[in-house]
mmCIF file of C-alpha atoms in Angstrom:
data_model
loop_
_atom_site.group_PDB
_atom_site.id
_atom_site.type_symbol
_atom_site.label_atom_id
_atom_site.label_comp_id
_atom_site.label_asym_id
_atom_site.label_seq_id
_atom_site.Cartn_x
_atom_site.Cartn_y
_atom_site.Cartn_z
ATOM 1 C CA MET A 1 7.137 3.288 20.292
ATOM 2 C CA ALA A 2 6.984 1.866 23.818
ATOM 3 C CA CYS A 3 9.572 2.944 26.346
ATOM 4 C CA ASN A 4 10.895 -0.575 26.892
ATOM 5 C CA ASN A 5 11.604 -0.859 23.154
ATOM 6 C CA CYS A 6 13.106 2.618 22.771
ATOM 7 C CA SER A 7 16.369 2.746 20.867
ATOM 8 C CA THR A 8 17.887 4.922 23.583
ATOM 9 C CA GLY A 9 17.978 1.924 25.917
ATOM 10 C CA THR A 10 17.666 1.926 29.706
ATOM 11 C CA LYS A 11 19.853 2.917 32.597
ATOM 12 C CA ASP A 12 19.386 1.297 36.015
ATOM 13 C CA GLY A 13 15.991 0.026 34.881
ATOM 14 C CA VAL A 14 14.687 3.500 34.026
ATOM 15 C CA PRO A 15 13.995 4.185 30.334
ATOM 16 C CA LYS A 16 15.790 7.142 28.814
ATOM 17 C CA GLY A 17 14.146 9.807 26.699
ATOM 18 C CA CYS A 18 10.882 11.100 28.172
ATOM 19 C CA ASN A 19 11.866 10.037 31.752
ATOM 20 C CA ASN A 20 8.255 9.091 32.516
ATOM 21 C CA ASN A 21 9.154 5.460 33.248
ATOM 22 C CA GLY A 22 6.649 4.136 30.750
ATOM 23 C CA SER A 23 3.646 5.895 32.287
ATOM 24 C CA CYS A 24 3.309 9.036 30.168
ATOM 25 C CA GLY A 25 -0.174 9.899 28.981
ATOM 26 C CA THR A 26 0.635 11.640 25.714
ATOM 27 C CA GLY A 27 -0.153 8.572 23.617
ATOM 28 C CA SER A 28 3.125 8.688 21.731
ATOM 29 C CA CYS A 29 5.015 6.587 24.275
ATOM 30 C CA ASN A 30 2.359 4.020 25.216
ATOM 31 C CA LYS A 31 0.146 2.347 22.674
ATOM 32 C CA LEU A 32 -3.505 1.981 23.661
ATOM 33 C CA THR A 33 -2.847 3.672 26.979
ATOM 34 C CA VAL A 34 -5.659 4.155 29.519
ATOM 35 C CA PHE A 35 -6.068 7.168 31.780
ATOM 36 C CA ASP A 36 -6.745 6.115 35.359
ATOM 37 C CA TRP A 37 -9.400 8.640 36.376
ATOM 38 C CA LEU A 38 -9.960 6.807 39.690
ATOM 39 C CA SER A 39 -6.348 7.082 40.871
ATOM 40 C CA ASN A 40 -7.040 10.028 43.218
ATOM 41 C CA MET A 41 -10.072 8.408 44.860
ATOM 42 C CA GLY A 42 -9.654 6.457 48.090
ATOM 43 C CA LEU A 43 -11.343 3.162 48.842
ATOM 44 C CA PRO A 44 -14.124 2.892 51.440
ATOM 45 C CA GLN A 45 -12.985 1.935 54.890
ATOM 46 C CA GLY A 46 -12.420 -1.787 55.237
ATOM 47 C CA GLN A 47 -12.305 -2.562 51.515
ATOM 48 C CA GLU A 48 -9.176 -4.125 50.133
ATOM 49 C CA PRO A 49 -7.672 -3.065 46.777
ATOM 50 C CA PHE A 50 -8.544 -5.163 43.744
ATOM 51 C CA ASP A 51 -5.938 -7.895 43.348
ATOM 52 C CA VAL A 52 -5.823 -7.876 39.524
ATOM 53 C CA VAL A 53 -3.635 -5.541 37.478
ATOM 54 C CA GLU A 54 -3.246 -4.973 33.764
ATOM 55 C CA VAL A 55 0.264 -5.450 32.373
ATOM 56 C CA ARG A 56 1.417 -4.148 29.016
ATOM 57 C CA PHE A 57 4.009 -5.860 26.860
ATOM 58 C CA LYS A 58 5.556 -5.037 23.511
ATOM 59 C CA ASN A 59 3.459 -3.138 20.927
ATOM 60 C CA GLY A 60 0.398 -2.697 23.099
ATOM 61 C CA ARG A 61 -0.192 -6.359 23.993
ATOM 62 C CA LYS A 62 -1.978 -6.408 27.341
ATOM 63 C CA ASP A 63 -3.013 -9.162 29.747
ATOM 64 C CA PHE A 64 -4.566 -9.366 33.196
ATOM 65 C CA PHE A 65 -2.535 -10.824 36.088
ATOM 66 C CA ARG A 66 -3.460 -11.573 39.663
ATOM 67 C CA ASN A 67 -1.436 -10.107 42.500
ATOM 68 C CA PRO A 68 -1.488 -12.809 45.211
ATOM 69 C CA GLU A 69 1.386 -11.272 47.181
ATOM 70 C CA LYS A 70 -0.531 -7.967 47.462
ATOM 71 C CA LEU A 71 2.398 -5.963 46.152
ATOM 72 C CA SER A 72 2.037 -2.204 46.094
ATOM 73 C CA LEU A 73 1.865 -1.640 42.325
ATOM 74 C CA SER A 74 1.169 1.487 40.341
ATOM 75 C CA MET A 75 1.251 2.475 36.691
ATOM 76 C CA GLY A 76 4.755 2.295 35.245
ATOM 77 C CA ASP A 77 6.137 -0.392 37.560
ATOM 78 C CA ILE A 78 8.150 -3.144 35.860
ATOM 79 C CA VAL A 79 7.060 -6.578 37.089
ATOM 80 C CA ALA A 80 7.970 -10.219 36.469
ATOM 81 C CA THR A 81 4.893 -12.235 35.501
ATOM 82 C CA GLU A 82 4.066 -15.887 35.086
ATOM 83 C CA ALA A 83 4.609 -17.360 31.611
ATOM 84 C CA SER A 84 4.706 -20.771 30.009
ATOM 85 C CA PRO A 85 7.487 -21.703 30.405
ATOM 86 C CA GLY A 86 9.567 -19.383 32.597
ATOM 87 C CA HIS A 87 8.599 -15.796 33.342
ATOM 88 C CA ASP A 88 7.952 -12.639 31.356
ATOM 89 C CA VAL A 89 8.634 -8.988 32.096
ATOM 90 C CA GLY A 90 6.129 -6.200 31.468
ATOM 91 C CA ILE A 91 4.999 -2.774 32.618
ATOM 92 C CA VAL A 92 1.908 -2.186 34.759
ATOM 93 C CA SER A 93 -0.512 -0.183 32.630
ATOM 94 C CA LEU A 94 -3.501 -0.118 34.990
ATOM 95 C CA ALA A 95 -4.183 -0.945 38.626
ATOM 96 C CA GLY A 96 -7.048 -0.466 41.037
ATOM 97 C CA GLU A 97 -10.799 -0.377 40.545
ATOM 98 C CA LEU A 98 -10.578 0.647 36.898
ATOM 99 C CA VAL A 99 -9.253 -2.823 36.076
ATOM 100 C CA LYS A 100 -12.759 -4.174 36.768
ATOM 101 C CA VAL A 101 -14.132 -1.932 34.040
ATOM 102 C CA GLN A 102 -11.515 -3.170 31.598
ATOM 103 C CA MET A 103 -12.213 -6.807 32.487
ATOM 104 C CA ASN A 104 -15.950 -6.337 31.925
ATOM 105 C CA LYS A 105 -15.205 -4.628 28.624
ATOM 106 C CA LYS A 106 -13.120 -7.605 27.477
ATOM 107 C CA ASN A 107 -15.614 -10.178 28.837
ATOM 108 C CA THR A 108 -13.249 -11.526 31.480
ATOM 109 C CA ALA A 109 -14.764 -12.818 34.730
ATOM 110 C CA LEU A 110 -13.528 -11.128 37.908
ATOM 111 C CA ASN A 111 -12.928 -14.508 39.592
ATOM 112 C CA ALA A 112 -11.354 -16.179 36.560
ATOM 113 C CA GLU A 113 -8.094 -18.093 36.812
ATOM 114 C CA LEU A 114 -5.392 -15.657 35.778
ATOM 115 C CA PRO A 115 -1.594 -15.912 35.677
ATOM 116 C CA LYS A 116 0.259 -14.477 38.650
ATOM 117 C CA ILE A 117 2.694 -11.672 39.258
ATOM 118 C CA TYR A 118 5.819 -13.032 40.894
ATOM 119 C CA ARG A 119 7.587 -9.866 42.015
ATOM 120 C CA LYS A 120 8.750 -6.457 40.983
ATOM 121 C CA ALA A 121 11.460 -6.861 38.396
ATOM 122 C CA SER A 122 14.979 -6.840 39.781
ATOM 123 C CA GLN A 123 17.979 -5.342 38.057
ATOM 124 C CA LYS A 124 18.988 -8.787 36.797
ATOM 125 C CA ASP A 125 15.541 -9.316 35.278
ATOM 126 C CA ILE A 126 15.708 -5.945 33.532
ATOM 127 C CA ASP A 127 19.173 -6.632 32.121
ATOM 128 C CA ILE A 128 18.109 -9.993 30.661
ATOM 129 C CA TRP A 129 14.936 -8.366 29.327
ATOM 130 C CA SER A 130 16.894 -5.566 27.623
ATOM 131 C CA GLU A 131 19.348 -8.016 26.046
ATOM 132 C CA ALA A 132 16.448 -10.074 24.682
ATOM 133 C CA ARG A 133 14.806 -6.967 23.209
ATOM 134 C CA ASN A 134 18.049 -5.984 21.501
ATOM 135 C CA ARG A 135 18.087 -9.356 19.731
ATOM 136 C CA GLU A 136 14.631 -8.929 18.210
ATOM 137 C CA GLU A 137 15.585 -6.866 15.154
ATOM 138 C CA PRO A 138 18.500 -9.051 13.906
ATOM 139 C CA VAL A 139 16.452 -12.177 14.600
ATOM 140 C CA ARG A 140 13.547 -10.808 12.566
ATOM 141 C CA MET A 141 15.789 -10.052 9.595
ATOM 142 C CA ARG A 142 17.408 -13.496 9.744
ATOM 143 C CA ALA A 143 13.990 -15.148 10.097
ATOM 144 C CA ARG A 144 12.811 -13.458 6.909
ATOM 145 C CA GLU A 145 15.860 -14.782 5.066
ATOM 146 C CA LEU A 146 15.104 -18.337 6.216
ATOM 147 C CA ALA A 147 11.455 -18.022 5.160
ATOM 148 C CA ILE A 148 12.470 -16.751 1.718
ATOM 149 C CA ALA A 149 14.934 -19.603 1.315
ATOM 150 C CA LEU A 150 12.063 -22.088 1.811
ATOM 151 C CA ASN A 151 9.861 -20.197 -0.710
ATOM 152 C CA LEU A 152 7.094 -19.678 1.838
ATOM 153 C CA GLU A 153 4.418 -17.125 0.955
ATOM 154 C CA MET A 154 4.387 -15.406 4.321
ATOM 155 C CA LYS A 155 5.682 -12.199 5.849
ATOM 156 C CA ILE A 156 7.281 -12.205 9.290
ATOM 157 C CA SER A 157 6.297 -8.781 10.560
ATOM 158 C CA ASP A 158 7.447 -8.832 14.177
ATOM 159 C CA VAL A 159 9.370 -10.870 16.750
ATOM 160 C CA GLU A 160 8.725 -10.672 20.486
ATOM 161 C CA PHE A 161 11.097 -12.265 23.003
ATOM 162 C CA GLN A 162 9.929 -13.407 26.391
ATOM 163 C CA GLY A 163 11.311 -11.523 29.362
ATOM 164 C CA ASP A 164 13.683 -14.312 30.378
ATOM 165 C CA GLY A 165 14.881 -14.813 26.788
ATOM 166 C CA SER A 166 13.829 -18.481 26.652
ATOM 167 C CA LYS A 167 11.064 -18.132 24.034
ATOM 168 C CA ALA A 168 10.361 -15.979 20.988
ATOM 169 C CA THR A 169 7.006 -15.393 19.307
ATOM 170 C CA PHE A 170 7.075 -14.813 15.558
ATOM 171 C CA TYR A 171 4.113 -12.858 14.196
ATOM 172 C CA TYR A 172 3.423 -13.369 10.499
ATOM 173 C CA THR A 173 0.798 -12.570 7.880
ATOM 174 C CA ALA A 174 -0.219 -14.777 4.970
ATOM 175 C CA ASN A 175 -3.053 -14.949 2.477
ATOM 176 C CA ASP A 176 -3.334 -18.741 2.568
ATOM 177 C CA ARG A 177 -2.429 -21.552 4.928
ATOM 178 C CA VAL A 178 1.340 -22.020 5.296
ATOM 179 C CA ASP A 179 3.174 -25.223 6.179
ATOM 180 C CA PHE A 180 6.002 -23.899 8.362
ATOM 181 C CA ARG A 181 7.077 -27.141 10.088
ATOM 182 C CA GLN A 182 10.476 -27.062 8.440
ATOM 183 C CA LEU A 183 10.743 -23.343 9.157
ATOM 184 C CA ILE A 184 10.302 -23.951 12.893
ATOM 185 C CA LYS A 185 13.110 -26.509 12.817
ATOM 186 C CA ASP A 186 15.368 -24.035 11.062
ATOM 187 C CA PHE A 187 14.479 -21.330 13.588
ATOM 188 C CA ALA A 188 15.216 -23.613 16.552
ATOM 189 C CA ARG A 189 18.553 -24.638 15.016
ATOM 190 C CA GLU A 190 19.501 -21.049 14.169
ATOM 191 C CA PHE A 191 18.408 -19.220 17.345
ATOM 192 C CA SER A 192 18.497 -22.021 19.975
ATOM 193 C CA ILE A 193 15.293 -20.890 21.658
ATOM 194 C CA ARG A 194 11.706 -22.060 21.991
ATOM 195 C CA ILE A 195 9.681 -21.004 18.935
ATOM 196 C CA GLU A 196 6.024 -19.978 18.773
ATOM 197 C CA MET A 197 4.293 -18.882 15.551
ATOM 198 C CA LYS A 198 1.224 -16.616 15.540
ATOM 199 C CA GLN A 199 -0.679 -15.550 12.479
ATOM 200 C CA VAL A 200 -2.220 -12.087 12.607
ATOM 201 C CA GLY A 201 -4.401 -10.190 10.182
ATOM 202 C CA PHE A 202 -3.229 -7.270 8.130
ATOM 203 C CA ARG A 203 -5.007 -4.790 10.398
ATOM 204 C CA GLN A 204 -3.501 -6.386 13.495
ATOM 205 C CA GLU A 205 -0.092 -6.143 11.863
ATOM 206 C CA ALA A 206 -0.550 -2.416 11.244
ATOM 207 C CA SER A 207 -1.704 -1.885 14.829
ATOM 208 C CA ARG A 208 1.358 -3.679 16.206
ATOM 209 C CA LEU A 209 3.908 -1.909 14.032
ATOM 210 C CA GLY A 210 2.261 1.538 14.056
ATOM 211 C CA GLY A 211 2.958 4.350 11.641
ATOM 212 C CA ILE A 212 1.709 7.665 10.303
ATOM 213 C CA GLY A 213 -1.504 7.832 8.306
ATOM 214 C CA SER A 214 -2.353 10.050 5.354
ATOM 215 C CA CYS A 215 -3.898 12.539 7.800
ATOM 216 C CA GLY A 216 -0.466 13.168 9.341
ATOM 217 C CA ARG A 217 -1.299 11.572 12.702
ATOM 218 C CA GLU A 218 -0.483 8.203 14.231
ATOM 219 C CA LEU A 219 -2.620 5.278 13.156
ATOM 220 C CA CYS A 220 -5.874 4.962 15.075
ATOM 221 C CA CYS A 221 -5.435 1.201 15.454
ATOM 222 C CA SER A 222 -2.083 1.648 17.214
ATOM 223 C CA THR A 223 -3.144 4.462 19.566
ATOM 224 C CA TRP A 224 -6.765 4.047 20.704
ATOM 225 C CA LEU A 225 -8.835 1.850 18.365
ATOM 226 C CA THR A 226 -9.368 -1.652 19.762
ATOM 227 C CA ASP A 227 -12.169 -3.135 17.644
ATOM 228 C CA PHE A 228 -11.883 -3.499 13.885
ATOM 229 C CA ARG A 229 -15.285 -3.102 12.301
ATOM 230 C CA SER A 230 -15.829 -4.104 8.711
ATOM 231 C CA VAL A 231 -15.574 -1.246 6.225
ATOM 232 C CA ASN A 232 -17.441 -1.448 2.911
ATOM 233 C CA THR A 233 -17.191 0.621 -0.226
ATOM 234 C CA SER A 234 -20.779 1.736 0.399
ATOM 235 C CA ALA A 235 -19.419 3.959 3.177
ATOM 236 C CA ALA A 236 -17.404 5.837 0.556
ATOM 237 C CA ARG A 237 -20.389 6.039 -1.793
ATOM 238 C CA TYR A 238 -22.642 7.551 0.860
ATOM 239 C CA GLN A 239 -19.992 10.213 1.544
ATOM 240 C CA GLN A 240 -19.579 11.000 -2.170
ATOM 241 C CA LEU A 241 -15.942 9.901 -2.215
ATOM 242 C CA SER A 242 -14.196 8.709 -5.338
ATOM 243 C CA LEU A 243 -13.630 4.956 -5.316
ATOM 244 C CA ASN A 244 -9.875 5.237 -5.626
ATOM 245 C CA PRO A 245 -8.248 2.279 -3.838
ATOM 246 C CA GLN A 246 -4.953 4.137 -3.422
ATOM 247 C CA LYS A 247 -6.660 6.899 -1.419
ATOM 248 C CA LEU A 248 -9.205 4.785 0.441
ATOM 249 C CA ALA A 249 -6.757 2.069 1.561
ATOM 250 C CA GLY A 250 -4.754 2.431 4.749
ATOM 251 C CA GLN A 251 -1.344 1.124 5.732
ATOM 252 C CA CYS A 252 -2.790 -2.367 6.174
ATOM 253 C CA GLY A 253 -4.020 -2.445 2.571
ATOM 254 C CA LYS A 254 -7.668 -2.547 3.677
ATOM 255 C CA LEU A 255 -10.222 0.253 3.585
ATOM 256 C CA LYS A 256 -9.526 2.944 6.166
ATOM 257 C CA CYS A 257 -11.350 2.601 9.465
ATOM 258 C CA CYS A 258 -12.024 6.356 9.487
ATOM 259 C CA LEU A 259 -14.555 5.893 6.678
ATOM 260 C CA ASN A 260 -16.994 4.722 9.360
ATOM 261 C CA TYR A 261 -16.506 7.721 11.649
ATOM 262 C CA GLU A 262 -18.855 10.139 9.846
ATOM 263 C CA LEU A 263 -21.014 7.538 8.121
ATOM 264 C CA ASP A 264 -23.846 7.786 10.668
ATOM 265 C CA THR A 265 -23.977 11.564 10.221
ATOM 266 C CA TYR A 266 -24.277 11.183 6.449
ATOM 267 C CA LEU A 267 -26.969 8.530 6.786
ATOM 268 C CA ASP A 268 -29.019 10.733 9.126
ATOM 269 C CA ALA A 269 -28.701 13.678 6.750
ATOM 270 C CA LEU A 270 -29.655 11.581 3.720
ATOM 271 C CA LYS A 271 -32.946 10.576 5.347
ATOM 272 C CA SER A 272 -34.416 13.949 4.333
ATOM 273 C CA PHE A 273 -33.101 13.531 0.769
ATOM 274 C CA PRO A 274 -34.845 11.629 -2.019
ATOM 275 C CA ASP A 275 -33.189 8.389 -3.075
ATOM 276 C CA LEU A 276 -30.087 8.637 -5.205
ATOM 277 C CA ASP A 277 -31.771 6.559 -7.932
ATOM 278 C CA THR A 278 -34.624 9.069 -8.184
ATOM 279 C CA LYS A 279 -35.769 10.004 -11.687
ATOM 280 C CA LEU A 280 -37.459 13.261 -12.612
ATOM 281 C CA PHE A 281 -39.873 13.195 -15.555
ATOM 282 C CA THR A 282 -40.032 16.356 -17.629
ATOM 283 C CA GLU A 283 -41.368 17.238 -21.059
ATOM 284 C CA LYS A 284 -37.777 17.746 -22.175
ATOM 285 C CA GLY A 285 -36.785 14.237 -21.047
ATOM 286 C CA ASN A 286 -36.044 12.115 -18.012
ATOM 287 C CA ALA A 287 -33.353 13.254 -15.557
ATOM 288 C CA ASN A 288 -31.160 11.183 -13.250
ATOM 289 C CA CYS A 289 -29.448 12.195 -10.021
ATOM 290 C CA GLN A 290 -25.664 12.462 -10.274
ATOM 291 C CA LYS A 291 -24.514 14.051 -7.018
ATOM 292 C CA VAL A 292 -25.796 15.366 -3.691
ATOM 293 C CA ASP A 293 -24.427 17.839 -1.157
ATOM 294 C CA ILE A 294 -25.806 17.217 2.322
ATOM 295 C CA PHE A 295 -24.325 20.437 3.737
ATOM 296 C CA LYS A 296 -25.929 22.800 1.227
ATOM 297 C CA GLU A 297 -28.938 20.489 0.604
ATOM 298 C CA LEU A 298 -28.395 20.519 -3.144
ATOM 299 C CA MET A 299 -28.821 17.829 -5.783
ATOM 300 C CA TRP A 300 -27.393 17.652 -9.290
ATOM 301 C CA PHE A 301 -29.486 16.200 -12.131
ATOM 302 C CA CYS A 302 -28.808 15.686 -15.827
ATOM 303 C CA TYR A 303 -30.929 14.610 -18.761
ATOM 304 C CA GLU A 304 -30.456 11.096 -20.062
ATOM 305 C CA ASN A 305 -29.749 12.422 -23.545
ATOM 306 C CA ASN A 306 -27.290 15.043 -22.245
ATOM 307 C CA PRO A 307 -25.279 13.566 -19.346
ATOM 308 C CA ALA A 308 -22.509 16.160 -19.579
ATOM 309 C CA HIS A 309 -24.698 19.110 -18.534
ATOM 310 C CA TRP A 310 -25.788 19.077 -14.877
ATOM 311 C CA HIS A 311 -28.514 21.171 -13.265
ATOM 312 C CA VAL A 312 -28.454 22.182 -9.587
ATOM 313 C CA LEU A 313 -31.697 21.837 -7.626
ATOM 314 C CA THR A 314 -32.529 22.173 -3.970
ATOM 315 C CA VAL A 315 -34.093 19.313 -2.041
ATOM 316 C CA GLU A 316 -37.392 21.179 -1.756
ATOM 317 C CA GLN A 317 -37.520 21.719 -5.511
ATOM 318 C CA VAL A 318 -36.826 18.027 -6.158
ATOM 319 C CA LYS A 319 -39.636 17.054 -3.792
ATOM 320 C CA GLU A 320 -41.928 19.516 -5.562
ATOM 321 C CA ILE A 321 -41.175 17.923 -8.937
ATOM 322 C CA LEU A 322 -41.680 14.440 -7.481
ATOM 323 C CA ALA A 323 -45.073 15.508 -6.156
ATOM 324 C CA VAL A 324 -46.043 16.592 -9.666
ATOM 325 C CA ASN A 325 -44.755 13.326 -11.141
ATOM 326 C CA ALA A 326 -46.776 11.374 -8.577
ATOM 327 C CA LYS A 327 -49.929 12.793 -10.219
ATOM 328 C CA ASN A 328 -48.769 11.379 -13.591
ATOM 329 C CA GLN A 329 -47.869 14.852 -14.764
ATOM 330 C CA LYS A 330 -44.630 16.258 -16.094
ATOM 331 C CA VAL A 331 -42.962 19.580 -15.479
ATOM 332 C CA ALA A 332 -41.774 21.655 -18.417
ATOM 333 C CA ALA A 333 -37.996 21.458 -17.841
ATOM 334 C CA LEU A 334 -35.390 21.409 -15.120
ATOM 335 C CA GLU A 335 -34.186 24.858 -16.189
ATOM 336 C CA ASP A 336 -37.298 26.356 -14.563
ATOM 337 C CA PHE A 337 -36.143 25.117 -11.158
ATOM 338 C CA VAL A 338 -32.381 25.591 -11.425
ATOM 339 C CA VAL A 339 -30.750 27.417 -8.520
ATOM 340 C CA GLU A 340 -29.320 30.620 -9.957
ATOM 341 C CA ASP A 341 -27.791 32.087 -6.814
ATOM 342 C CA THR A 342 -24.638 29.978 -6.784
ATOM 343 C CA LYS A 343 -22.134 32.480 -5.473
ATOM 344 C CA THR A 344 -18.565 31.337 -5.293
ATOM 345 C CA ILE A 345 -16.576 32.759 -2.449
ATOM 346 C CA GLU A 346 -13.347 34.242 -3.684
ATOM 347 C CA LYS A 347 -10.470 32.999 -1.564
ATOM 348 C CA ASN A 348 -7.828 35.608 -0.949
ATOM 349 C CA PHE A 349 -4.928 34.113 0.936
ATOM 350 C CA GLN A 350 -2.584 36.532 2.615
ATOM 351 C CA ASN A 351 0.863 36.066 4.035
ATOM 352 C CA VAL A 352 0.078 36.865 7.665
ATOM 353 C CA VAL A 353 3.015 35.032 9.263
ATOM 354 C CA GLY A 354 5.775 36.720 7.295
ATOM 355 C CA GLN A 355 6.859 33.689 5.307
ATOM 356 C CA ASP A 356 8.703 33.982 2.024
ATOM 357 C CA SER A 357 6.968 33.451 -1.268
ATOM 358 C CA LEU A 358 6.531 29.830 -2.314
ATOM 359 C CA ASN A 359 7.753 30.555 -5.831
ATOM 360 C CA ARG A 360 10.950 32.251 -4.732
ATOM 361 C CA PHE A 361 12.998 29.347 -6.124
ATOM 362 C CA ASP A 362 11.184 29.057 -9.444
ATOM 363 C CA LYS A 363 13.304 31.570 -11.358
ATOM 364 C CA PRO A 364 16.995 31.986 -10.534
ATOM 365 C CA LYS A 365 18.152 35.452 -9.724
ATOM 366 C CA LYS A 366 20.177 37.131 -12.476
ATOM 367 C CA ARG A 367 23.642 38.143 -11.442
ATOM 368 C CA PRO A 368 24.725 41.638 -12.457
ATOM 369 C CA ASN A 369 26.977 41.696 -15.517
ATOM 370 C CA LYS A 370 30.162 43.460 -14.435
ATOM 371 C CA ASN A 371 31.462 43.943 -18.001
ATOM 372 C CA LYS A 372 28.256 45.630 -19.052
ATOM 373 C CA LYS A 373 28.429 47.893 -16.034
ATOM 374 C CA ARG A 374 32.002 48.876 -16.910
ATOM 375 C CA ARG A 375 31.045 49.706 -20.501
ATOM 376 C CA ASN A 376 28.241 51.929 -19.281
ATOM 377 C CA ASN A 377 30.651 53.770 -16.971
ATOM 378 C CA ASN A 378 33.138 54.286 -19.816
ATOM 379 C CA LYS A 379 30.442 55.728 -22.074
ATOM 380 C CA GLN A 380 29.366 58.154 -19.363
ATOM 381 C CA GLN A 381 32.927 59.304 -18.865
ATOM 382 C CA GLN A 382 33.424 59.841 -22.601
ATOM 383 C CA GLN A 383 30.279 61.958 -22.820
ATOM 384 C CA LYS A 384 31.499 64.293 -20.057
ATOM 385 C CA PRO A 385 33.732 67.265 -21.135
ATOM 386 C CA ALA A 386 37.447 66.831 -20.483
ATOM 387 C CA ASN A 387 37.785 70.164 -18.592
ATOM 388 C CA LYS A 388 35.769 73.231 -17.794
ATOM 389 C CA LYS A 389 37.484 75.378 -20.506
ATOM 390 C CA ASN A 390 36.145 73.169 -23.335
ATOM 391 C CA ALA A 391 32.685 73.063 -21.825
ATOM 392 C CA PRO A 392 30.040 75.001 -23.840
ATOM 393 C CA LYS A 393 29.215 78.404 -22.467
ATOM 394 C CA LYS A 394 25.731 79.093 -21.215
ATOM 395 C CA ASN A 395 23.965 82.017 -22.897
#
């Protein structure tokens, strides 16, 4: 969550909480933050600083702005920028020579016409900006109610107010084209502001809202990932993953982007493997490949007439059988080549950190029966002799 949208609010223009003024580099405060590794380097003598800065707005939205007044800006400064109409308020996310690298990365010309930075935000600008941000959540909820009342098949995922509070951008997702002309009229009548509608994809929606993935970390698209490459089910097949849509789908409902991270490694490793549709011809019958393990270089085959029983072979053994089949000859059986040394490592987990047992709550502890204890004490007292005179004499 960005500092300017933190629920703790601001005091005198300085965000509360981490006290880093929107310029922390941990990744949890700023979405898609950039580390300025040229900040400690001075410019050559006679060269002026680059007059373009990168400004970050809500949920990682960034734009380039020109600094015609040559203001002394650094990361974390709150500035008032040009908008249409009025002005917007954002936080400087990058300044200096590294902005050129970002502009080249996003295919933006260095001499292009860019909006301007008016000034550093005053206290009045920050107060209006904070009030507008506080209105975003109730406006979003009311906007959803109006969309449902018109029976529109769309989801309003986010609302972003302009810094001066004169315009609001409604981000929505929809499967088909939506006629929202009447919805805009209802919004303008309800909120009395300028309305702008923007349709975003499901992945863009997840990157704007953020969240925690199944790995336990923040979503890649909301922290560092900027390009959304297409992900196919073939990526899961190459990595021998089960085609379970509930496990392979991310928060956006599409296939997880992380399926592409190790795909190149699997493809390089599979180059030394025979094709997955390879058939082995034996006198006992034909065998098909069922599974491969690129780490141990093993392949599992089964006979066509007995698909339930798999045989483990190494890659070299499979190539040896294929060489025999290439001569129009058949091997006797797969059992002659089966890997016998398949040792399973026994996993002995020990409690090295002193934690309690995980099954300590499975069975309730039995409370001692006080009545039973009293009866046992009475029996013991009855068995004891009343006095020493009546006690039996020892021989």
